[in-house]
Amino acid sequence: MLSIRNIVKQYAGHTALNDVSLEVERGQIFGLLGPNGAGKTSLIRIVNQITAPDSGEVYFNGEKLNQSHINRIGYMPEERGLYKKMEIGEQMIYLARLKGMSRDEAIKKLRYWFEKLEIQAWWNKKIEELSKGMQQKAQFVSTVVHEPDLIILDEPFSGFDPVNAELIKDEILELNQKGATILFSTHRMESVEELCDSIALLNKSKKILDGTVKSIKNSYRNATYLIEYTGNQLDLDGSQPFNVIEEIALDDSFTIRIKLNEGATANDVLQYLIPKTNINMLQEVVPTMNEIFIEKVSKLN
Amino acid sequence: MKKVLLIIQREYLTRVRKRAFILMTLLVPCLIAAMFAIIAYIAKQQEQTLHKIYVLDENGAFKGKFHDSKSKKYVTIDLPLSVAKDTVQKHEDDILLFIPATTDKKDSVTVFAKKKNTLSLADDIQSELNNIATGNRMVQAHIDTAQLHKIKSNIVVQAQELTDAGAKSANVGASYALGFAGAILICMSLFIYGAQVMRGVIEEKTSRIIEVIVSSVKPFQLMLGKIIGVGLVGLTQFVLWILLSTIVTQFVGGGGGHSAQPSPMMQFTNNLGENIVYELSCFMFYWLTGYLLYSALFAAVGSAVDSETETQQFMFPIMLPLWFAYILSVSYLFQAPDSPLAVWLSIIPLTAPIVMMVRIPFGVPGWQLGLSMFLMIAGFLFTTYIASRIYRVGILMYGKKPSYKEMVKWFFYKE
């Protein structure tokens, strides 16, 4: 769907993107992660043809990216805004027509979206008369009204109130199910695990990690488990198949965090512990994306 | 191209629908109409006041020879001078004409009036007195006055301009007026509509819609659409002003009753004679190219700043050549339209739209006009190119304090 190959972008004095390559498959929800200033917005602007790369290429559906692809992409920038003095309906029509829709078609589609998001009563109101949430809904509509194949959202959840963020998230998922590919950037990791099929991690203008969320998480599993038990505190004699990393004593139970020895499995742990104590819980500790992100970034630094 | 048309359409419609636009469009013809109405009123006022002129003629040589007119009525009196003076002092519009027995000496005839402005009639009275006195003396010298009147010729000199195409009549005053009006109009509209372009760019930047738009169209298309859209707004306003002013002054200037009389606007265009097409097309050309040249610069300034208050340091160098050209034109250059300074300033694109306007009524050599026009076109293409390179970077820059150094850097950015 979208293939970004060896992109380099330099601004006077600093490099925004340094040899970045990405593959976004059709139908995916792709998360572009990274701390502020990592180059996410620069990359997104290149895909939107707002700026051009110094070197490297972008392919859209196998074709080299060109002006004809603009109408197939919907873009919601991080800095959002609309003409304040213009009526919302007229403005939406204008933006849709800039994306190549005819006036009649635009009105038809806009009516559908306005009803869906319950803002149809505001059609003739000026943007400055609308509430912030209403403006954000309108902004979202203008991004998707022309039924783009690729929807690009730069920090989509920042600035939205929780109710609207949830609403927009549901709409994004629905559009994805209907076949749209979604590329969004964020520095909020919790939304990533919930939504994304694949991610790429940018840091200091370089891509430092990419792949499906599942495979990345798998590769960061490090045989760590959390065990909660009741009874007397364990007295470990050294023959156990794990090392205790951390031990927390509560009123009536204990929680330990363990790391398996080389070659050992969770079953071995259970076999070792069952005769000794009452196990309430055994859970594998899989690092969150946030932890992976922090680990990866701090390791590089 | 379709997208540029869409942008032009939006820029045009949102501005034309604004209350301020409609107000301005109606206000200016109203002001012009009011001006004409006041002039007409004053003229009428002067005509209507009837001045009684008391003639105190000591030896009766002028008796009964004065002709009454609409504003003057002569009354012969026979009172002592001091009493007569008192009488006149009681009536504001009355005049006392004292003719002593001998009129040969200079300053011997005197008019007395209460109001200073009625004394302007003194010239009329003087020429009438002279006519009467001349007539009297001719009779005394036995000259047949009837014969003399037949011989007397009545020549009126008409101004004719000598050109290659042969002599043609031209009203120099109307040409001057058009040149001046052209220079002022161009100077004003460059400021007004240039500033509108700039404000439009700043609005898009501060409302943050710019990034949405440039993901659909190229920055250059957006800039072009905005400049053309605002230019059309200006054109609409001018055309409406001229049309409405013509209609309105027709009403006011015609005074209601005399509808056969052409309106002041029509008179003005008639006075321009055959030059009108040439002068108006020059005006249109310089208005258009001047606007394109300056509005591109205004757009670049708008793109570089975050708010209107930051524009000042960049506005000054843009306004400087305009003010310079304007002040020089109306104070000096119109008196020396063929001086080297005038010639050069009318060729340099930054000052040409204004300076050329005051030169055109006096005739400009073909090669100078051609060179100037060529440079105007080259000039606006050049400023548009520079402006678009600054613009495309500037519109996406926030929170950076703009400087000239920064703008030069932006210019050299690759796409």
PDB file of N, CA, C and O in Angstrom, chain B residues 28 77 109 157 167 183 205 222 228-229 242 289 297 326 389 408:
ATOM      1  N   VAL B  28     -18.616  54.947  -1.041  1.00  0.00           N
ATOM      2  CA  VAL B  28     -17.820  55.841  -1.884  1.00  0.00           C
ATOM      3  C   VAL B  28     -18.684  56.598  -2.907  1.00  0.00           C
ATOM      4  O   VAL B  28     -18.568  57.818  -3.015  1.00  0.00           O
ATOM      5  N   ILE B  77     -29.902 106.252  -6.759  1.00  0.00           N
ATOM      6  CA  ILE B  77     -30.353 107.031  -5.606  1.00  0.00           C
ATOM      7  C   ILE B  77     -29.703 108.408  -5.649  1.00  0.00           C
ATOM      8  O   ILE B  77     -28.689 108.608  -6.317  1.00  0.00           O
ATOM      9  N   VAL B 109     -13.759 105.518  -8.339  1.00  0.00           N
ATOM     10  CA  VAL B 109     -15.038 104.827  -8.152  1.00  0.00           C
ATOM     11  C   VAL B 109     -14.883 103.812  -7.012  1.00  0.00           C
ATOM     12  O   VAL B 109     -13.887 103.110  -6.930  1.00  0.00           O
ATOM     13  N   VAL B 157      -9.823  80.887 -28.195  1.00  0.00           N
ATOM     14  CA  VAL B 157      -8.674  80.026 -28.501  1.00  0.00           C
ATOM     15  C   VAL B 157      -8.963  78.604 -28.026  1.00  0.00           C
ATOM     16  O   VAL B 157      -9.421  78.382 -26.920  1.00  0.00           O
ATOM     17  N   ALA B 167      -2.948  66.931 -35.693  1.00  0.00           N
ATOM     18  CA  ALA B 167      -3.466  67.683 -34.559  1.00  0.00           C
ATOM     19  C   ALA B 167      -4.753  67.051 -34.067  1.00  0.00           C
ATOM     20  O   ALA B 167      -5.590  66.631 -34.851  1.00  0.00           O
ATOM     21  N   ALA B 183      -2.569  57.550 -10.463  1.00  0.00           N
ATOM     22  CA  ALA B 183      -1.463  57.318  -9.533  1.00  0.00           C
ATOM     23  C   ALA B 183      -1.981  57.080  -8.124  1.00  0.00           C
ATOM     24  O   ALA B 183      -1.556  56.148  -7.433  1.00  0.00           O
ATOM     25  N   LYS B 205      -2.823  30.879   8.473  1.00  0.00           N
ATOM     26  CA  LYS B 205      -1.756  30.363   9.320  1.00  0.00           C
ATOM     27  C   LYS B 205      -2.207  30.261  10.774  1.00  0.00           C
ATOM     28  O   LYS B 205      -2.016  29.239  11.417  1.00  0.00           O
ATOM     29  N   LEU B 222      -2.286  27.765  -3.962  1.00  0.00           N
ATOM     30  CA  LEU B 222      -3.049  28.475  -2.947  1.00  0.00           C
ATOM     31  C   LEU B 222      -2.735  29.964  -2.997  1.00  0.00           C
ATOM     32  O   LEU B 222      -3.628  30.812  -2.974  1.00  0.00           O
ATOM     33  N   ILE B 228      -5.296  36.142  -7.033  1.00  0.00           N
ATOM     34  CA  ILE B 228      -6.258  36.425  -8.103  1.00  0.00           C
ATOM     35  C   ILE B 228      -7.635  36.721  -7.522  1.00  0.00           C
ATOM     36  O   ILE B 228      -8.311  37.655  -7.940  1.00  0.00           O
ATOM     37  N   GLY B 229      -8.029  35.937  -6.518  1.00  0.00           N
ATOM     38  CA  GLY B 229      -9.338  36.144  -5.897  1.00  0.00           C
ATOM     39  C   GLY B 229      -9.477  37.544  -5.328  1.00  0.00           C
ATOM     40  O   GLY B 229     -10.459  38.240  -5.591  1.00  0.00           O
ATOM     41  N   ILE B 242     -17.309  53.003 -10.171  1.00  0.00           N
ATOM     42  CA  ILE B 242     -17.448  53.851 -11.355  1.00  0.00           C
ATOM     43  C   ILE B 242     -18.900  53.866 -11.826  1.00  0.00           C
ATOM     44  O   ILE B 242     -19.483  54.917 -12.067  1.00  0.00           O
ATOM     45  N   THR B 289      -0.516  44.656 -13.155  1.00  0.00           N
ATOM     46  CA  THR B 289       0.836  44.136 -12.937  1.00  0.00           C
ATOM     47  C   THR B 289       1.395  44.630 -11.603  1.00  0.00           C
ATOM     48  O   THR B 289       2.071  43.897 -10.895  1.00  0.00           O
ATOM     49  N   LEU B 297       4.586  39.927  -2.783  1.00  0.00           N
ATOM     50  CA  LEU B 297       5.465  40.274  -1.667  1.00  0.00           C
ATOM     51  C   LEU B 297       4.687  40.283  -0.350  1.00  0.00           C
ATOM     52  O   LEU B 297       5.157  39.790   0.674  1.00  0.00           O
ATOM     53  N   TYR B 326       5.022  57.865  -4.938  1.00  0.00           N
ATOM     54  CA  TYR B 326       3.797  58.652  -4.858  1.00  0.00           C
ATOM     55  C   TYR B 326       4.093  60.117  -4.533  1.00  0.00           C
ATOM     56  O   TYR B 326       3.620  61.033  -5.201  1.00  0.00           O
ATOM     57  N   ARG B 389       8.579  30.844  -3.026  1.00  0.00           N
ATOM     58  CA  ARG B 389       9.578  29.998  -2.355  1.00  0.00           C
ATOM     59  C   ARG B 389       9.622  30.280  -0.851  1.00  0.00           C
ATOM     60  O   ARG B 389       9.832  29.363  -0.053  1.00  0.00           O
ATOM     61  N   VAL B 408      15.843  34.260   3.737  1.00  0.00           N
ATOM     62  CA  VAL B 408      16.799  33.884   2.686  1.00  0.00           C
ATOM     63  C   VAL B 408      17.050  32.384   2.750  1.00  0.00           C
ATOM     64  O   VAL B 408      17.075  31.691   1.731  1.00  0.00           O
TER      65      VAL B 408
END
